Backbone as JSON, one array per atom type, in Angstrom:
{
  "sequence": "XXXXXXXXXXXXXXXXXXXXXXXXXXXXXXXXXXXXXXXXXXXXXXXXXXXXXXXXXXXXXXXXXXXXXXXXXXXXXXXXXXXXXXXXXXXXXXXXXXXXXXXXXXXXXXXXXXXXXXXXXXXXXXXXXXXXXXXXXXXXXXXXXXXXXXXXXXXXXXXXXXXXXXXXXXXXXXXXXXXXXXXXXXXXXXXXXXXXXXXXXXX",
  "N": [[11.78, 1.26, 7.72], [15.06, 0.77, 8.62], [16.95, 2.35, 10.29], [15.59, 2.93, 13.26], [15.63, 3.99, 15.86], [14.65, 5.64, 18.95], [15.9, 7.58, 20.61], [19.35, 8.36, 22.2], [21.23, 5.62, 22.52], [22.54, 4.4, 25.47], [24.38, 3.88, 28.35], [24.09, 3.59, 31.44], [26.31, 4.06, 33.53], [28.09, 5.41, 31.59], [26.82, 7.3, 30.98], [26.86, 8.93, 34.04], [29.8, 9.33, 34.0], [30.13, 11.03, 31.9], [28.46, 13.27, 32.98], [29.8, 14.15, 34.91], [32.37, 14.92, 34.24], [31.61, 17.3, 32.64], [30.47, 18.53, 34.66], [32.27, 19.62, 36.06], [34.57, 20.65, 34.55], [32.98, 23.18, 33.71], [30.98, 23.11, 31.87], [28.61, 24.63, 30.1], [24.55, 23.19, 30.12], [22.28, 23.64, 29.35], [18.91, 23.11, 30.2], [16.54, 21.85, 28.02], [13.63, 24.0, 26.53], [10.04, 24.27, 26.7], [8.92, 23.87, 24.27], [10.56, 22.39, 23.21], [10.29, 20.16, 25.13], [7.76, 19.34, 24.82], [7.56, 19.7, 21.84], [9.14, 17.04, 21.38], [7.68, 14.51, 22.0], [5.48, 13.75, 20.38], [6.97, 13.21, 17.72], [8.93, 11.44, 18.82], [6.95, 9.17, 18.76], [6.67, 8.78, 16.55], [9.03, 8.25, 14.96], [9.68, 5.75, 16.45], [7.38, 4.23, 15.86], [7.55, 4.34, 13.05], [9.68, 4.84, 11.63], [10.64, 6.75, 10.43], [9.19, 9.96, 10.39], [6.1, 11.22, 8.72], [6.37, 13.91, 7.94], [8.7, 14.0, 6.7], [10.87, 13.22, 3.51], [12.92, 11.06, 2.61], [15.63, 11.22, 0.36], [17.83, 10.09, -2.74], [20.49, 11.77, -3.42], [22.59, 13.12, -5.89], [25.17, 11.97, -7.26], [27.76, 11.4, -5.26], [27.52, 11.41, -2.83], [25.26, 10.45, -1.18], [22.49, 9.86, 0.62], [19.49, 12.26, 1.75], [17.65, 14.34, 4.1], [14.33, 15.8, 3.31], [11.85, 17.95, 3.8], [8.43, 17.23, 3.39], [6.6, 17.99, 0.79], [3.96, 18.28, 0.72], [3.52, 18.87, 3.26], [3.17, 20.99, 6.1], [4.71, 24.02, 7.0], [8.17, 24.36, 9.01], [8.26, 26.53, 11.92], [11.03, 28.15, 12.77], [13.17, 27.31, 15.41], [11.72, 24.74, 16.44], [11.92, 21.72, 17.16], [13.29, 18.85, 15.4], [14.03, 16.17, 16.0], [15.99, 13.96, 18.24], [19.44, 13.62, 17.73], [19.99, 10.17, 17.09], [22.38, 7.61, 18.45], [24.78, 5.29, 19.59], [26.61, 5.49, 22.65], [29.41, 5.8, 23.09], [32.3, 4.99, 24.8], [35.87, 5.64, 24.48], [39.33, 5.2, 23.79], [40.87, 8.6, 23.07], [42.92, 9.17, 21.53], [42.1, 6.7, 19.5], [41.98, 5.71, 16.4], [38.72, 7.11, 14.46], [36.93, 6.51, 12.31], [34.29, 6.64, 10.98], [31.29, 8.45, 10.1], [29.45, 9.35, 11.13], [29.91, 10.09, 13.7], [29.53, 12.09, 16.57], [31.53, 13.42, 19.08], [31.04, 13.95, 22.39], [32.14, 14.57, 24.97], [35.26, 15.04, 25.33], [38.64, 14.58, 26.1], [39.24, 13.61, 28.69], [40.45, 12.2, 32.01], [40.75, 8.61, 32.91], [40.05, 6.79, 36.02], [42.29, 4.21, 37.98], [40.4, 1.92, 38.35], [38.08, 2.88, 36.91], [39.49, 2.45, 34.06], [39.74, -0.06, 34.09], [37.24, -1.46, 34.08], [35.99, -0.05, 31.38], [38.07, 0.36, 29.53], [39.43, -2.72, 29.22], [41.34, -4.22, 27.82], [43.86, -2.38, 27.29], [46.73, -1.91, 29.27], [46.65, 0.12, 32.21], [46.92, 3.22, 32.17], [47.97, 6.61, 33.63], [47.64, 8.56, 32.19], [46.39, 8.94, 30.0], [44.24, 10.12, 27.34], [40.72, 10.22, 27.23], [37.76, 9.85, 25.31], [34.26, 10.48, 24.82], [31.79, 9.6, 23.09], [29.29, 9.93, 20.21], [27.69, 7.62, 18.76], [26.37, 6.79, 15.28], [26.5, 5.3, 13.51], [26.0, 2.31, 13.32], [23.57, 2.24, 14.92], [20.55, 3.77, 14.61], [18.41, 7.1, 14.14], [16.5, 8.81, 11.35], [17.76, 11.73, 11.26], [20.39, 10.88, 10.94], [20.9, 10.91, 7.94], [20.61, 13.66, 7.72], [22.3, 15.83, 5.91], [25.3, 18.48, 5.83], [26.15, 21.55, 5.69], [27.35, 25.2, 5.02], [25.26, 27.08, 4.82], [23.16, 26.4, 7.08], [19.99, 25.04, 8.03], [18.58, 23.95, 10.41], [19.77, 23.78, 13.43], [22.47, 22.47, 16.01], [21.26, 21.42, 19.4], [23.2, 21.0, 22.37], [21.53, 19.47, 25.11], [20.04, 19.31, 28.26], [17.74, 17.18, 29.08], [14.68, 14.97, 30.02], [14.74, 11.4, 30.18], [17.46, 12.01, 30.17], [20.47, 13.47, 31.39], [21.58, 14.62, 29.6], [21.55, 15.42, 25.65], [21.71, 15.7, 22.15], [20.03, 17.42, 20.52], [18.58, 18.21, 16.91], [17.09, 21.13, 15.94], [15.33, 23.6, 14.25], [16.73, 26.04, 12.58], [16.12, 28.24, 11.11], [12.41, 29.01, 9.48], [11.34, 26.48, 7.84], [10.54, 25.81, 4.94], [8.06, 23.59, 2.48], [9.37, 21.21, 0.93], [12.05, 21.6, 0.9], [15.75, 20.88, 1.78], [16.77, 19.37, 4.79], [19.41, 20.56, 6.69], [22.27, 20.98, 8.19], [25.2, 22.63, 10.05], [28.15, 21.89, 10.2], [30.31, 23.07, 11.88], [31.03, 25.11, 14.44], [28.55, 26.9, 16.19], [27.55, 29.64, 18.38], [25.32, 28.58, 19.92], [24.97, 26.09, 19.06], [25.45, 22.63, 19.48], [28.1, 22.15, 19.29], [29.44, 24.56, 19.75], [28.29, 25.04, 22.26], [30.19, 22.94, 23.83], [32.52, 24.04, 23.09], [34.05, 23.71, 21.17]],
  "CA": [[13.08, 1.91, 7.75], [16.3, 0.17, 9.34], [17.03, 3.03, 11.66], [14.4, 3.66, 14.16], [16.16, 3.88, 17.44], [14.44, 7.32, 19.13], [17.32, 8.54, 21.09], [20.66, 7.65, 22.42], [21.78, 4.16, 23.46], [23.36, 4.97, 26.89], [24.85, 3.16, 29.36], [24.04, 4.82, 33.09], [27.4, 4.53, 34.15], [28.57, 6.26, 31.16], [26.36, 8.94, 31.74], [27.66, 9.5, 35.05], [30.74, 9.68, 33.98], [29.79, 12.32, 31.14], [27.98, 14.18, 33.97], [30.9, 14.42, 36.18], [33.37, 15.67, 33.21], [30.57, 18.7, 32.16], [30.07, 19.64, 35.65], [34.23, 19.39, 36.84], [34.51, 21.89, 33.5], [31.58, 23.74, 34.01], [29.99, 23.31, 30.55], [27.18, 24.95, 30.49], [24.43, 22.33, 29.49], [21.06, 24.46, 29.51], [17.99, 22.5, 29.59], [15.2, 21.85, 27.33], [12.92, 24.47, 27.03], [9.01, 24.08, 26.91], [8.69, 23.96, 23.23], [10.99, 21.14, 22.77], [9.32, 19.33, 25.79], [6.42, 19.15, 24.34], [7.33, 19.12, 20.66], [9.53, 15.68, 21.23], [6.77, 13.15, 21.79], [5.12, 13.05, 19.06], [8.15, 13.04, 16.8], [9.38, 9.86, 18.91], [5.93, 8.06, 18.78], [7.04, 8.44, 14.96], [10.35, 7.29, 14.71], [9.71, 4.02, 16.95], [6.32, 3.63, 15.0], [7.73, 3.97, 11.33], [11.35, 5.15, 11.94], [10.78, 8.31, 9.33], [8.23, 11.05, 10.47], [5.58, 11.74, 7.99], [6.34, 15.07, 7.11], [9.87, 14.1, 5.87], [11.05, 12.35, 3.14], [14.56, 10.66, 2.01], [15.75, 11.0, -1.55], [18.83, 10.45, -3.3], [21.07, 12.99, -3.87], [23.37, 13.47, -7.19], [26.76, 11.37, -7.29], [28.33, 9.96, -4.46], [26.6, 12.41, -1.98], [24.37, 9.19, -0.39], [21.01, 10.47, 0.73], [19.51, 13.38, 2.32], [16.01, 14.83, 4.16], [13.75, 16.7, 2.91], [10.18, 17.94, 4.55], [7.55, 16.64, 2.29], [6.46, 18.61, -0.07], [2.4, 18.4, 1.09], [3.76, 19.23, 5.05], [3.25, 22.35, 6.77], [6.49, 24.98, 7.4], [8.07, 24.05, 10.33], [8.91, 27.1, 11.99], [11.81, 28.42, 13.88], [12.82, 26.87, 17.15], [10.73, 23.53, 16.88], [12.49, 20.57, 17.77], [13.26, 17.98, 14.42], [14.46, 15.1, 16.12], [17.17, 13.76, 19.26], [20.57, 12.74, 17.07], [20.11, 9.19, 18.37], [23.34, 6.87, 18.64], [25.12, 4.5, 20.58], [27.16, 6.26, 23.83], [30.73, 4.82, 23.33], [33.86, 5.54, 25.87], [36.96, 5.32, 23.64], [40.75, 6.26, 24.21], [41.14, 9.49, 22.36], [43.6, 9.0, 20.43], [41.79, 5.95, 19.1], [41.21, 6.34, 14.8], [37.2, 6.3, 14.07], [36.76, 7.14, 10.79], [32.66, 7.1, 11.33], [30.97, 9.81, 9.16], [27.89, 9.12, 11.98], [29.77, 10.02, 15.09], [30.03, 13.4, 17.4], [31.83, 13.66, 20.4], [29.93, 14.51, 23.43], [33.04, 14.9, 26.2], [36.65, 14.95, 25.29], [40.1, 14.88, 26.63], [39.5, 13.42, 30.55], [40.96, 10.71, 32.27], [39.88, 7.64, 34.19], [40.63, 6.08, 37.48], [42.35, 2.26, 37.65], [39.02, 1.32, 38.23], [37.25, 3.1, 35.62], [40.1, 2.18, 33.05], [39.54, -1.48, 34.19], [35.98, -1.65, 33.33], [35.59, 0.61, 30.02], [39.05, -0.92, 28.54], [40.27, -3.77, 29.59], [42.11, -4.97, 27.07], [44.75, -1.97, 27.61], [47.06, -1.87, 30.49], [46.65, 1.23, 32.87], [47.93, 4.32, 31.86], [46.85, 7.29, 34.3], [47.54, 10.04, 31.49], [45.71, 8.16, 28.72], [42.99, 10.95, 27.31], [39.21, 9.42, 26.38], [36.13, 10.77, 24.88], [32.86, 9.79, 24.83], [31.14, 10.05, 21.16], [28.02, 9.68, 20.0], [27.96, 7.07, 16.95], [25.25, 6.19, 14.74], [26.96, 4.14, 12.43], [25.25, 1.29, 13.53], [22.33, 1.93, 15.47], [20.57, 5.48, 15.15], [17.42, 7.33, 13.28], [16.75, 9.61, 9.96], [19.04, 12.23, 11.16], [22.01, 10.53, 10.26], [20.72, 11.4, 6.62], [20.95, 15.33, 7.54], [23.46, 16.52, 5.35], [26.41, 19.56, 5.87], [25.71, 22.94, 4.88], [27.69, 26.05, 5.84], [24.12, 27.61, 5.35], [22.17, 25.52, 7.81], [18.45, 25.23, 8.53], [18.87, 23.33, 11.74], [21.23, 23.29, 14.38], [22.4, 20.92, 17.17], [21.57, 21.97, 20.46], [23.36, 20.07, 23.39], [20.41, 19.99, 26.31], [18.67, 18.66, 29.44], [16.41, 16.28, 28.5], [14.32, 14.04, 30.73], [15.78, 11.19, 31.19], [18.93, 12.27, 30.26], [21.3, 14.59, 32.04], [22.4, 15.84, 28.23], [21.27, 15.32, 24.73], [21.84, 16.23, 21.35], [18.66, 17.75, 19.6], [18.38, 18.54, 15.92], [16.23, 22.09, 15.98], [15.22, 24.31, 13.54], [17.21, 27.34, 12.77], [14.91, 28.9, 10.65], [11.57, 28.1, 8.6], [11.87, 24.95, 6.83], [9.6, 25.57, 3.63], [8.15, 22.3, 2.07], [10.27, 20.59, 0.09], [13.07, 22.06, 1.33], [16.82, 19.88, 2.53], [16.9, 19.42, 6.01], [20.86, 20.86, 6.54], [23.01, 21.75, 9.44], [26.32, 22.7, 10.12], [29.17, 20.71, 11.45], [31.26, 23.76, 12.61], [30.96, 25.95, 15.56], [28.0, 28.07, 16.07], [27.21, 29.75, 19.44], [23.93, 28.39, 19.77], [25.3, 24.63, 18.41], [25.99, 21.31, 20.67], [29.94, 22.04, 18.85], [29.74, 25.56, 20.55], [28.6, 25.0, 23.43], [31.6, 22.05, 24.32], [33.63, 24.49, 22.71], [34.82, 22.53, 20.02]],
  "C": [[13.95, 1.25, 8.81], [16.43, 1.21, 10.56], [15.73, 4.07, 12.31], [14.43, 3.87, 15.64], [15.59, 5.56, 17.68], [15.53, 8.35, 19.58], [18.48, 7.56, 21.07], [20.63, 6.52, 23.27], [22.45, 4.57, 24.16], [23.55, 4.26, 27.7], [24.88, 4.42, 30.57], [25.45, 5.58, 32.99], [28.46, 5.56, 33.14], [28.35, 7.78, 31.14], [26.64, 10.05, 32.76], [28.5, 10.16, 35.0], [30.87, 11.25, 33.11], [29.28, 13.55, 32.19], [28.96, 15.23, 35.07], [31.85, 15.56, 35.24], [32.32, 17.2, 33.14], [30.67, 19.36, 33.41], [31.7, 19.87, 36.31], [34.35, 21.0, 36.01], [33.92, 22.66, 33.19], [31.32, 24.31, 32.69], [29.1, 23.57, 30.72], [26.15, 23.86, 29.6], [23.14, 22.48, 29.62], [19.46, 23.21, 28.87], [16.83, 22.49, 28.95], [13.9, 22.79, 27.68], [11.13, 23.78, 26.91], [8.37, 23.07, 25.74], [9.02, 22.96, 22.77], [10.48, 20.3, 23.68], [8.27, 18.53, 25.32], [6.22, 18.83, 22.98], [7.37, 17.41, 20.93], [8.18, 14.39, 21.27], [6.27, 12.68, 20.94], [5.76, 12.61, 17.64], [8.82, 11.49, 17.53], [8.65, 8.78, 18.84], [6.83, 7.6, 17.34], [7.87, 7.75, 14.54], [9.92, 5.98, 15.44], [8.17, 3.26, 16.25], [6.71, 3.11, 13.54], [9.43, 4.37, 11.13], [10.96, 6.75, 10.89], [9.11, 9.23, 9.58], [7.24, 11.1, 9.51], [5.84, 12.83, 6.79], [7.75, 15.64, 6.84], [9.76, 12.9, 4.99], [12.58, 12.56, 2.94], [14.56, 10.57, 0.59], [17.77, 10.79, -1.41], [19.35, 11.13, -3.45], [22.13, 12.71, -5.3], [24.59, 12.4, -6.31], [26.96, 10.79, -6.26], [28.15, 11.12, -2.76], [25.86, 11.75, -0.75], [22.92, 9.82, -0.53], [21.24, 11.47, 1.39], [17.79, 13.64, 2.82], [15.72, 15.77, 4.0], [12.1, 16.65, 3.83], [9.36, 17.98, 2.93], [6.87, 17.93, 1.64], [4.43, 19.15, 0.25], [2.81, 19.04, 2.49], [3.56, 20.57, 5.25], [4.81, 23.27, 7.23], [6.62, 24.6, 8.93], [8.96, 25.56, 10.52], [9.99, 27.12, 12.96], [12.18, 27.94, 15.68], [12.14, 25.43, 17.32], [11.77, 22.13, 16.51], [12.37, 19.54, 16.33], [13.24, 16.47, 14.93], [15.73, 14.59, 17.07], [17.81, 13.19, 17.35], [20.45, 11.47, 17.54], [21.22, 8.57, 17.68], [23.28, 5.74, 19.44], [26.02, 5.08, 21.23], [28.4, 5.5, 23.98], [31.69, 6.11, 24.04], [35.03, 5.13, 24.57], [38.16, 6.07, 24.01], [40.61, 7.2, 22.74], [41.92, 9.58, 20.92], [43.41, 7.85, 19.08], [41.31, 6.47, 17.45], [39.79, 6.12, 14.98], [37.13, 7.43, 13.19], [35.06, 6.7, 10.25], [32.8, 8.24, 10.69], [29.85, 10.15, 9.88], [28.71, 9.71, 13.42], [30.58, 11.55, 15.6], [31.03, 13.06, 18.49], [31.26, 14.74, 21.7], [30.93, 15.0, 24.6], [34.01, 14.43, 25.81], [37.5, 15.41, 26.34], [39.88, 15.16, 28.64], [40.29, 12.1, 30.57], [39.89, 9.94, 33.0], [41.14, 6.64, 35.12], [41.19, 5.02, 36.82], [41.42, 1.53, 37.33], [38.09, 1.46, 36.98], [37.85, 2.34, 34.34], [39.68, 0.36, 33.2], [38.16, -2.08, 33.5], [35.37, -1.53, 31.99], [36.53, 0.08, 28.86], [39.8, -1.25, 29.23], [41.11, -4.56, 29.19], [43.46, -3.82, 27.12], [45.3, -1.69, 29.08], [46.96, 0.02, 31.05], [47.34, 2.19, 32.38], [47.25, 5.9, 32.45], [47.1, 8.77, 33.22], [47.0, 9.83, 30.0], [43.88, 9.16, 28.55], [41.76, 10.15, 26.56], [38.48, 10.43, 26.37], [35.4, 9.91, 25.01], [32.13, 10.52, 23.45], [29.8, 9.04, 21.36], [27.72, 8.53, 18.4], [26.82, 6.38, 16.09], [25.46, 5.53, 13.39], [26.07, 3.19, 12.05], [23.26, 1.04, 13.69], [21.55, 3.86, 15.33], [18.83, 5.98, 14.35], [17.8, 7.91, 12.32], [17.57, 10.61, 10.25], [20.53, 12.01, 11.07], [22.13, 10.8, 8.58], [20.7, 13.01, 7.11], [22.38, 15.52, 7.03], [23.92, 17.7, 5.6], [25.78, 20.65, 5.07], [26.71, 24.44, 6.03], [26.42, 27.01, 5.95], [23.01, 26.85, 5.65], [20.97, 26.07, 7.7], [18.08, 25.01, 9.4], [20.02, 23.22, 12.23], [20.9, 22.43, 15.48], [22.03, 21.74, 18.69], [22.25, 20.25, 21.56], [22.44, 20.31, 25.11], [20.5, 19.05, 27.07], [18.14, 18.03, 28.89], [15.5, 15.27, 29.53], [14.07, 12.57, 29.68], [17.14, 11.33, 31.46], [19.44, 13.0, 30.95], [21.55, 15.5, 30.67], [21.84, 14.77, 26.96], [21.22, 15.78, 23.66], [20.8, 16.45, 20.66], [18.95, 18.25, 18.39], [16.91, 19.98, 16.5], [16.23, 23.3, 14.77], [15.99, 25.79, 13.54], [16.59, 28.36, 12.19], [13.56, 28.74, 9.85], [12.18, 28.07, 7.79], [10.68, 25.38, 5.87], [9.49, 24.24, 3.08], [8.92, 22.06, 1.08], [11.77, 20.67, -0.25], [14.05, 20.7, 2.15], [16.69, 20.51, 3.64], [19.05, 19.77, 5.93], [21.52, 21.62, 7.89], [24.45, 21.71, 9.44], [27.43, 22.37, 11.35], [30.29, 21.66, 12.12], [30.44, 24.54, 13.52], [29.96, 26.77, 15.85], [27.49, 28.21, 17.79], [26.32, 29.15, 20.6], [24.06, 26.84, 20.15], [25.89, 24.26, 20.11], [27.81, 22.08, 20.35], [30.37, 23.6, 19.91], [29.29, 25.89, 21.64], [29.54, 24.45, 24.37], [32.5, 22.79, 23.76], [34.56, 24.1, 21.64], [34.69, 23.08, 18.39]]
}
């Protein structure tokens, strides 16, 4: 499988900078409890071993839909609460207002600024502008794993949490919202839920 990256491509210093924004705005950014601790490892041996878990598969979907995951049909129920998989990406800075018409990419920290300095480093190809708003998105266009095949659903099965993670400061987890029965679409929802990465940034 092409995408087998486990987590997010990150640049420190972007991290930092993400770190600084969350804690300025005091996002709450609650970390990883036990369950996901402990699930994750063996779910990332997987992905960097074979890029696709075992006890999912990818199919086709109808028309112009693309693909989608499903838990294998032989697999065990995964229940409630157990950790699927980090969203992994690549950790891009971008001016805000910038188009990305990506069907792969979140946003992790919107609408801050940056210093001369910062602006000098991250883009350099535009001249200074100290009221120029950037985000930081998450994009797996390029580089990422099988959750970029989780397809939309306003009735999800998994949601996003935004966590703690060691080594990260913050991370987007795929987690079960309720048992997954075999052979069942993996499905989460891209709007707002309390719980969700989107509702905890408020977004």
């Amino acid at each position: 499988m092409k995408f087998k990256l486990k987590r997010q491509k990150a640049n420190k210093s972007l991290l930092d900078i993400c770190s600084s924004i969350i804690k300025k705005n005091e996002i709450d950014v609650p970390r990883a409890g036990p369950k996901i601790v402990k699930g994750l490892p063996p779910i990332l041996k997987e992905i960097e071993e074979r890029g696709l878990p075992s006890s999912f598969v990818i199919k086709k979907l109808k028309g112009k839909l693309g693909y989608g995951v499903f838990l294998h049909p032989k697999a065990a129920p995964i229940l409630k609460g157990t950790p699927i998989a980090p969203y992994a990406g690549e950790v891009i800075l971008r001016p805000q207002h910038e188009e990305d018409d990506s069907d792969y990419t979140f946003s992790l920290v919107s609408g801050f600024h940056l210093t001369r300095e910062e602006q000098k480093r991250w883009d350099p190809n535009r001249p200074y502008h100290p009221r120029r708003l950037y985000s930081i998105d998450l994009d797996a266009e390029k580089v990422g794993n099988f959750t970029r095949f989780i397809n939309h659903s306003e009735s999800p099965n998994i949601e996003a949490h935004f966590l703690k993670t060691s080594p990260f400061p913050f991370e987007l987890i795929y987690v079960a919202k309720k048992t997954i029965l075999p052979g069942e679409q993996l499905l989460v929802c891209y709007e707002g839920e309390d719980k969700s990465y989107w509702g905890a940034l408020k977004i």
